[in-house]
Each structure stands twice: as C-alpha cells, then as structure tokens.
Amino acid sequence: MNQDATNKEIVVSGIRPTGKVHLGNYLGAIKNFIPMQDEFDTCYYFIADYHSLTTHNDANELPVHVKRSLATYLACGLNPDKAIVYLQSDLPQIPELYLLLNMFAHKGELEKCTTFKEKIRTPGQTVNAGLLTYPVLMAADIIIHKANKVPVGKDQQQHLEMTRTFANRFNHLTETTFFPEPQGFSYGESLMKILSLDGSGAKMSKSDANENNSIFLLDDDKTITKKIKRAKTDTGPTEKNSPLTPGIEALFGIMDCVSAPEIVADYKKQYADCTIKYGYLKLQLAEDLINYLGPIREKIIQLENDTDYLAEVVEKGGEKARESAQKTVDGVRKLLGIQYF
Ligand code: AQP
C-alpha cells in the first residue's frame, strides 16, 4: 500500500497470461497502472492464470507466460512497494466468491455476452462452462477487493457492466451496499482500443493466429519495422477530409500514443488534404515505436530470468491480497447466512 497516495478508492486490474503481451494490453491497461499506484493508496494488479485456462490449456506454456507477464508488469514500472502484485490462483477466496456469484448470474445474459459469442466462433475452441462464466470469475476478481476503479481496455466494458449487475443483485438481495459499483478507468478521454494491423478494425489480440497483426512488447527493432511496413492500409484518401479507414485508423491510433503530438498533427493534416504518403508515415511510426518499446523490452528480458525475485514479489503480494479477499468472503458468507453455529 502506498502511504503517500491521497486517493482512497480501490484499484484492481489483471491480465491473462495467454501469450506475449502486446501494445494493446500495454496502452489500454498496463500503462495506466503505473501512475495509479502513485495516486491511489491501494492498487491490486494480478496475473489472471485461472482465466487463461478457459481458452489456453498448455501446461508447459502456462508457467512461461505467467513469469513473462509478471516480468512485463515490473518492466513497465509496477512497484511492489506501492502496489499489491499477485497471482489469481494464490487466492483461494476467488473460486469461493466465483461460486457464490454464480447464483447471481443468469444463464441467458452470459450466453448473450459479446466476447463469449466471439470466442465460441473461434475454430477449434471448446465451449466449456468456464468460458460461459468468464464474466462471473472476472466479477469475483474485481469485487473481492471491493474495487472502485478498474483500468482496462474498451473490450472489457461489457464485462464490467456485468460485474456491476452481479454486485447490485447481491446488494439488493442482502439489502446492503456491501459492494461498490466498479467503473472502468483510463487517463485518456475514454477506454482504449488498439486495432489489429490487418486492417479489419478488430482489436489487437494475443491469440491472433497471425503474429504479424500485433506488435508485442518483446518484438525486436527489425520485427517492429517489418510489421508496420506490412500493416494493411488502403491506397490513400482521394477526397479531402475523408473518414479514416480501419487500416490507417490502426496506425494513427498507435501514433497518437507513441509519437510527438506535432508529428501526429502533421500526418493527420496530410491525410485530410490527401497529400499523405503512407510509406513515410510507416517509417516514422516504426522509428517512434522502436524508441518507445526498446527500454521496456530490455527490462522484460532481464527480469524474466530473475525467477527468485518474481517469486518473492508474488509471495509478498499474495499475502496482502489474501487478507483483503478473506474479509470480503467473510462478509459475503455472513450476509448469505452461511454461518450456522
Ligand atoms: N487491443 C486492445 N486495445 C486496448 N486494450 C486492450 N486489452 C486487450 N487488448 C486490447 C486490454 O488488456 C488488458 C489485458 O487483457 P487480457 O489479457 O486480460 O484479455 P484480453 O482482453 O482477452 O486480451 P487479448 O490480448 O485479446 O488476449 P486473448 O487473445 O488471449 O483473448 C485488458 O484490460 C484488456 O482490456
């Protein structure tokens, strides 16, 4: 806990260790974690390893991704002296709350969830019950610490809405205000969505079958340049002030975050007056991305080999997180009448 921070609201967020962390995960979520640990006195940041089992079940890969995701958190600037960093599976209270919250989730609303509908369309994906109840587990992750603020990308908006629904149903049944209503958070104007480089308008994703569609924080300079050069765009605007097509929107979306504002403004002006040459924009973007990601990549590589340190961080974080989680579960049990003698 950060004693110097002034904001008393509780912050919770996590990431699924399903693959290499990409620019969307960083810009949409992790980047916000860092200033929040200075501003809010209690921030919980976890690795959602149970969540990854809904779609990824390779027992050899899981430990690699867990350690790498943890190293990524720390390389991006998470400070275990200010924030509580832990593994989801180190908190036995989470499966307990998940089970109890299942009684507050309706089958129909889970089946209608957009991410569920998208995931079950993925070829080869087994439609397991964990996938259907993903929003319930996510709700348990968040309300186990009675979170107020949840720094996440735009794709998690519907899951957050469902978290509020389950929390409110619990409050209503027990005639209390036991759980606060957690809200999505970003330091930007709105929650962020970084687009895939395939020009489809879909979000960048860890498990996209084509690695060229995502920029990973671990990509080397050559790979970054190659991916940006190959990013799918159109042939360029022919009418002044044309709306952005998804391919160029993806590039401008990244540029907004990693390039100097005057450079972005200049390229946007060129787009608006139809003088833009995408080749130059791509070279500029690749250069800016390399400068932006290089220092993070070096730190991830260094930290992911320091397994003793990683283990120490989650041991310390797990202890604090379990304490908070137990308080919540005790309260829930009592309010539901699970206390007989
Ligand atoms: N493209 C994105 N733009 C902005 N934010 C994003 N996030 C994910 N993709 C984008 C945010 O990253 C955080 C961690 O995501 P996650 O790993 O928990 O789950 P996810 O949303 O399912 O991420 P991926 O990368 O798409 O993974 P896979 O392919 O395994 O499903 C969340 O805050 C998320 O909003």
PDB file of N, CA, C and O in Angstrom, residues 162-188:
ATOM      1  N   MET A 162     -21.413  -6.210 -16.504  1.00  0.00           N
ATOM      2  CA  MET A 162     -21.949  -7.429 -15.883  1.00  0.00           C
ATOM      3  C   MET A 162     -21.502  -7.528 -14.427  1.00  0.00           C
ATOM      4  O   MET A 162     -22.267  -7.956 -13.550  1.00  0.00           O
ATOM      5  N   THR A 163     -20.264  -7.103 -14.147  1.00  0.00           N
ATOM      6  CA  THR A 163     -19.771  -7.085 -12.753  1.00  0.00           C
ATOM      7  C   THR A 163     -20.691  -6.229 -11.898  1.00  0.00           C
ATOM      8  O   THR A 163     -21.089  -6.614 -10.791  1.00  0.00           O
ATOM      9  N   ARG A 164     -21.039  -5.053 -12.449  1.00  0.00           N
ATOM     10  CA  ARG A 164     -21.930  -4.151 -11.680  1.00  0.00           C
ATOM     11  C   ARG A 164     -23.294  -4.809 -11.460  1.00  0.00           C
ATOM     12  O   ARG A 164     -23.882  -4.711 -10.384  1.00  0.00           O
ATOM     13  N   THR A 165     -23.776  -5.502 -12.492  1.00  0.00           N
ATOM     14  CA  THR A 165     -25.081  -6.175 -12.371  1.00  0.00           C
ATOM     15  C   THR A 165     -25.053  -7.212 -11.246  1.00  0.00           C
ATOM     16  O   THR A 165     -25.935  -7.246 -10.388  1.00  0.00           O
ATOM     17  N   PHE A 166     -24.015  -8.070 -11.221  1.00  0.00           N
ATOM     18  CA  PHE A 166     -23.950  -9.119 -10.190  1.00  0.00           C
ATOM     19  C   PHE A 166     -23.814  -8.492  -8.797  1.00  0.00           C
ATOM     20  O   PHE A 166     -24.454  -8.933  -7.840  1.00  0.00           O
ATOM     21  N   ALA A 167     -22.975  -7.457  -8.701  1.00  0.00           N
ATOM     22  CA  ALA A 167     -22.755  -6.800  -7.404  1.00  0.00           C
ATOM     23  C   ALA A 167     -24.066  -6.175  -6.917  1.00  0.00           C
ATOM     24  O   ALA A 167     -24.427  -6.284  -5.741  1.00  0.00           O
ATOM     25  N   ASN A 168     -24.781  -5.539  -7.846  1.00  0.00           N
ATOM     26  CA  ASN A 168     -26.049  -4.899  -7.467  1.00  0.00           C
ATOM     27  C   ASN A 168     -27.094  -5.923  -7.050  1.00  0.00           C
ATOM     28  O   ASN A 168     -27.874  -5.682  -6.130  1.00  0.00           O
ATOM     29  N   ARG A 169     -27.120  -7.073  -7.740  1.00  0.00           N
ATOM     30  CA  ARG A 169     -28.083  -8.118  -7.355  1.00  0.00           C
ATOM     31  C   ARG A 169     -27.786  -8.611  -5.946  1.00  0.00           C
ATOM     32  O   ARG A 169     -28.695  -8.857  -5.154  1.00  0.00           O
ATOM     33  N   PHE A 170     -26.491  -8.745  -5.643  1.00  0.00           N
ATOM     34  CA  PHE A 170     -26.106  -9.177  -4.288  1.00  0.00           C
ATOM     35  C   PHE A 170     -26.571  -8.119  -3.273  1.00  0.00           C
ATOM     36  O   PHE A 170     -27.174  -8.449  -2.250  1.00  0.00           O
ATOM     37  N   ASN A 171     -26.275  -6.853  -3.577  1.00  0.00           N
ATOM     38  CA  ASN A 171     -26.664  -5.772  -2.656  1.00  0.00           C
ATOM     39  C   ASN A 171     -28.173  -5.755  -2.451  1.00  0.00           C
ATOM     40  O   ASN A 171     -28.669  -5.561  -1.333  1.00  0.00           O
ATOM     41  N   HIS A 172     -28.900  -5.955  -3.559  1.00  0.00           N
ATOM     42  CA  HIS A 172     -30.363  -5.901  -3.496  1.00  0.00           C
ATOM     43  C   HIS A 172     -30.901  -7.033  -2.605  1.00  0.00           C
ATOM     44  O   HIS A 172     -31.702  -6.802  -1.707  1.00  0.00           O
ATOM     45  N   LEU A 173     -30.391  -8.250  -2.854  1.00  0.00           N
ATOM     46  CA  LEU A 173     -30.869  -9.413  -2.078  1.00  0.00           C
ATOM     47  C   LEU A 173     -30.576  -9.234  -0.594  1.00  0.00           C
ATOM     48  O   LEU A 173     -31.399  -9.576   0.264  1.00  0.00           O
ATOM     49  N   THR A 174     -29.394  -8.711  -0.299  1.00  0.00           N
ATOM     50  CA  THR A 174     -28.986  -8.624   1.111  1.00  0.00           C
ATOM     51  C   THR A 174     -29.369  -7.277   1.738  1.00  0.00           C
ATOM     52  O   THR A 174     -29.026  -7.010   2.889  1.00  0.00           O
ATOM     53  N   GLU A 175     -30.022  -6.443   0.927  1.00  0.00           N
ATOM     54  CA  GLU A 175     -30.449  -5.106   1.381  1.00  0.00           C
ATOM     55  C   GLU A 175     -29.293  -4.345   2.025  1.00  0.00           C
ATOM     56  O   GLU A 175     -29.383  -3.827   3.132  1.00  0.00           O
ATOM     57  N   THR A 176     -28.172  -4.338   1.287  1.00  0.00           N
ATOM     58  CA  THR A 176     -26.972  -3.640   1.766  1.00  0.00           C
ATOM     59  C   THR A 176     -26.360  -2.843   0.612  1.00  0.00           C
ATOM     60  O   THR A 176     -26.857  -2.912  -0.522  1.00  0.00           O
ATOM     61  N   THR A 177     -25.277  -2.149   0.932  1.00  0.00           N
ATOM     62  CA  THR A 177     -24.446  -1.547  -0.128  1.00  0.00           C
ATOM     63  C   THR A 177     -23.063  -2.170   0.023  1.00  0.00           C
ATOM     64  O   THR A 177     -22.045  -1.483  -0.045  1.00  0.00           O
ATOM     65  N   PHE A 178     -23.041  -3.491   0.234  1.00  0.00           N
ATOM     66  CA  PHE A 178     -21.796  -4.195   0.533  1.00  0.00           C
ATOM     67  C   PHE A 178     -20.748  -3.990  -0.566  1.00  0.00           C
ATOM     68  O   PHE A 178     -19.586  -3.713  -0.288  1.00  0.00           O
ATOM     69  N   PHE A 179     -21.170  -4.141  -1.824  1.00  0.00           N
ATOM     70  CA  PHE A 179     -20.212  -3.968  -2.934  1.00  0.00           C
ATOM     71  C   PHE A 179     -20.398  -2.605  -3.595  1.00  0.00           C
ATOM     72  O   PHE A 179     -21.529  -2.242  -3.950  1.00  0.00           O
ATOM     73  N   PRO A 180     -19.305  -1.852  -3.801  1.00  0.00           N
ATOM     74  CA  PRO A 180     -19.430  -0.629  -4.590  1.00  0.00           C
ATOM     75  C   PRO A 180     -19.593  -0.989  -6.076  1.00  0.00           C
ATOM     76  O   PRO A 180     -19.380  -2.142  -6.448  1.00  0.00           O
ATOM     77  N   GLU A 181     -19.955  -0.011  -6.910  1.00  0.00           N
ATOM     78  CA  GLU A 181     -20.084  -0.266  -8.353  1.00  0.00           C
ATOM     79  C   GLU A 181     -18.762   0.079  -9.028  1.00  0.00           C
ATOM     80  O   GLU A 181     -18.423   1.256  -9.164  1.00  0.00           O
ATOM     81  N   PRO A 182     -17.977  -0.910  -9.455  1.00  0.00           N
ATOM     82  CA  PRO A 182     -16.675  -0.592 -10.058  1.00  0.00           C
ATOM     83  C   PRO A 182     -16.816   0.038 -11.446  1.00  0.00           C
ATOM     84  O   PRO A 182     -17.679  -0.372 -12.225  1.00  0.00           O
ATOM     85  N   GLN A 183     -15.987   1.017 -11.716  1.00  0.00           N
ATOM     86  CA  GLN A 183     -16.026   1.732 -13.002  1.00  0.00           C
ATOM     87  C   GLN A 183     -14.721   1.519 -13.758  1.00  0.00           C
ATOM     88  O   GLN A 183     -13.647   1.502 -13.155  1.00  0.00           O
ATOM     89  N   GLY A 184     -14.815   1.408 -15.082  1.00  0.00           N
ATOM     90  CA  GLY A 184     -13.622   1.332 -15.934  1.00  0.00           C
ATOM     91  C   GLY A 184     -12.851   2.638 -15.828  1.00  0.00           C
ATOM     92  O   GLY A 184     -13.434   3.683 -15.543  1.00  0.00           O
ATOM     93  N   PHE A 185     -11.554   2.565 -16.035  1.00  0.00           N
ATOM     94  CA  PHE A 185     -10.748   3.778 -15.869  1.00  0.00           C
ATOM     95  C   PHE A 185      -9.631   3.850 -16.904  1.00  0.00           C
ATOM     96  O   PHE A 185      -9.001   2.847 -17.243  1.00  0.00           O
ATOM     97  N   SER A 186      -9.427   5.065 -17.406  1.00  0.00           N
ATOM     98  CA  SER A 186      -8.267   5.340 -18.262  1.00  0.00           C
ATOM     99  C   SER A 186      -7.902   6.798 -18.051  1.00  0.00           C
ATOM    100  O   SER A 186      -8.792   7.628 -17.815  1.00  0.00           O
ATOM    101  N   TYR A 187      -6.620   7.098 -18.127  1.00  0.00           N
ATOM    102  CA  TYR A 187      -6.231   8.509 -18.005  1.00  0.00           C
ATOM    103  C   TYR A 187      -6.589   9.276 -19.276  1.00  0.00           C
ATOM    104  O   TYR A 187      -6.605  10.494 -19.282  1.00  0.00           O
ATOM    105  N   GLY A 188      -6.845   8.546 -20.374  1.00  0.00           N
ATOM    106  CA  GLY A 188      -7.250   9.211 -21.621  1.00  0.00           C
ATOM    107  C   GLY A 188      -8.709   9.621 -21.542  1.00  0.00           C
ATOM    108  O   GLY A 188      -9.359   9.495 -20.504  1.00  0.00           O
TER     109      GLY A 188
END
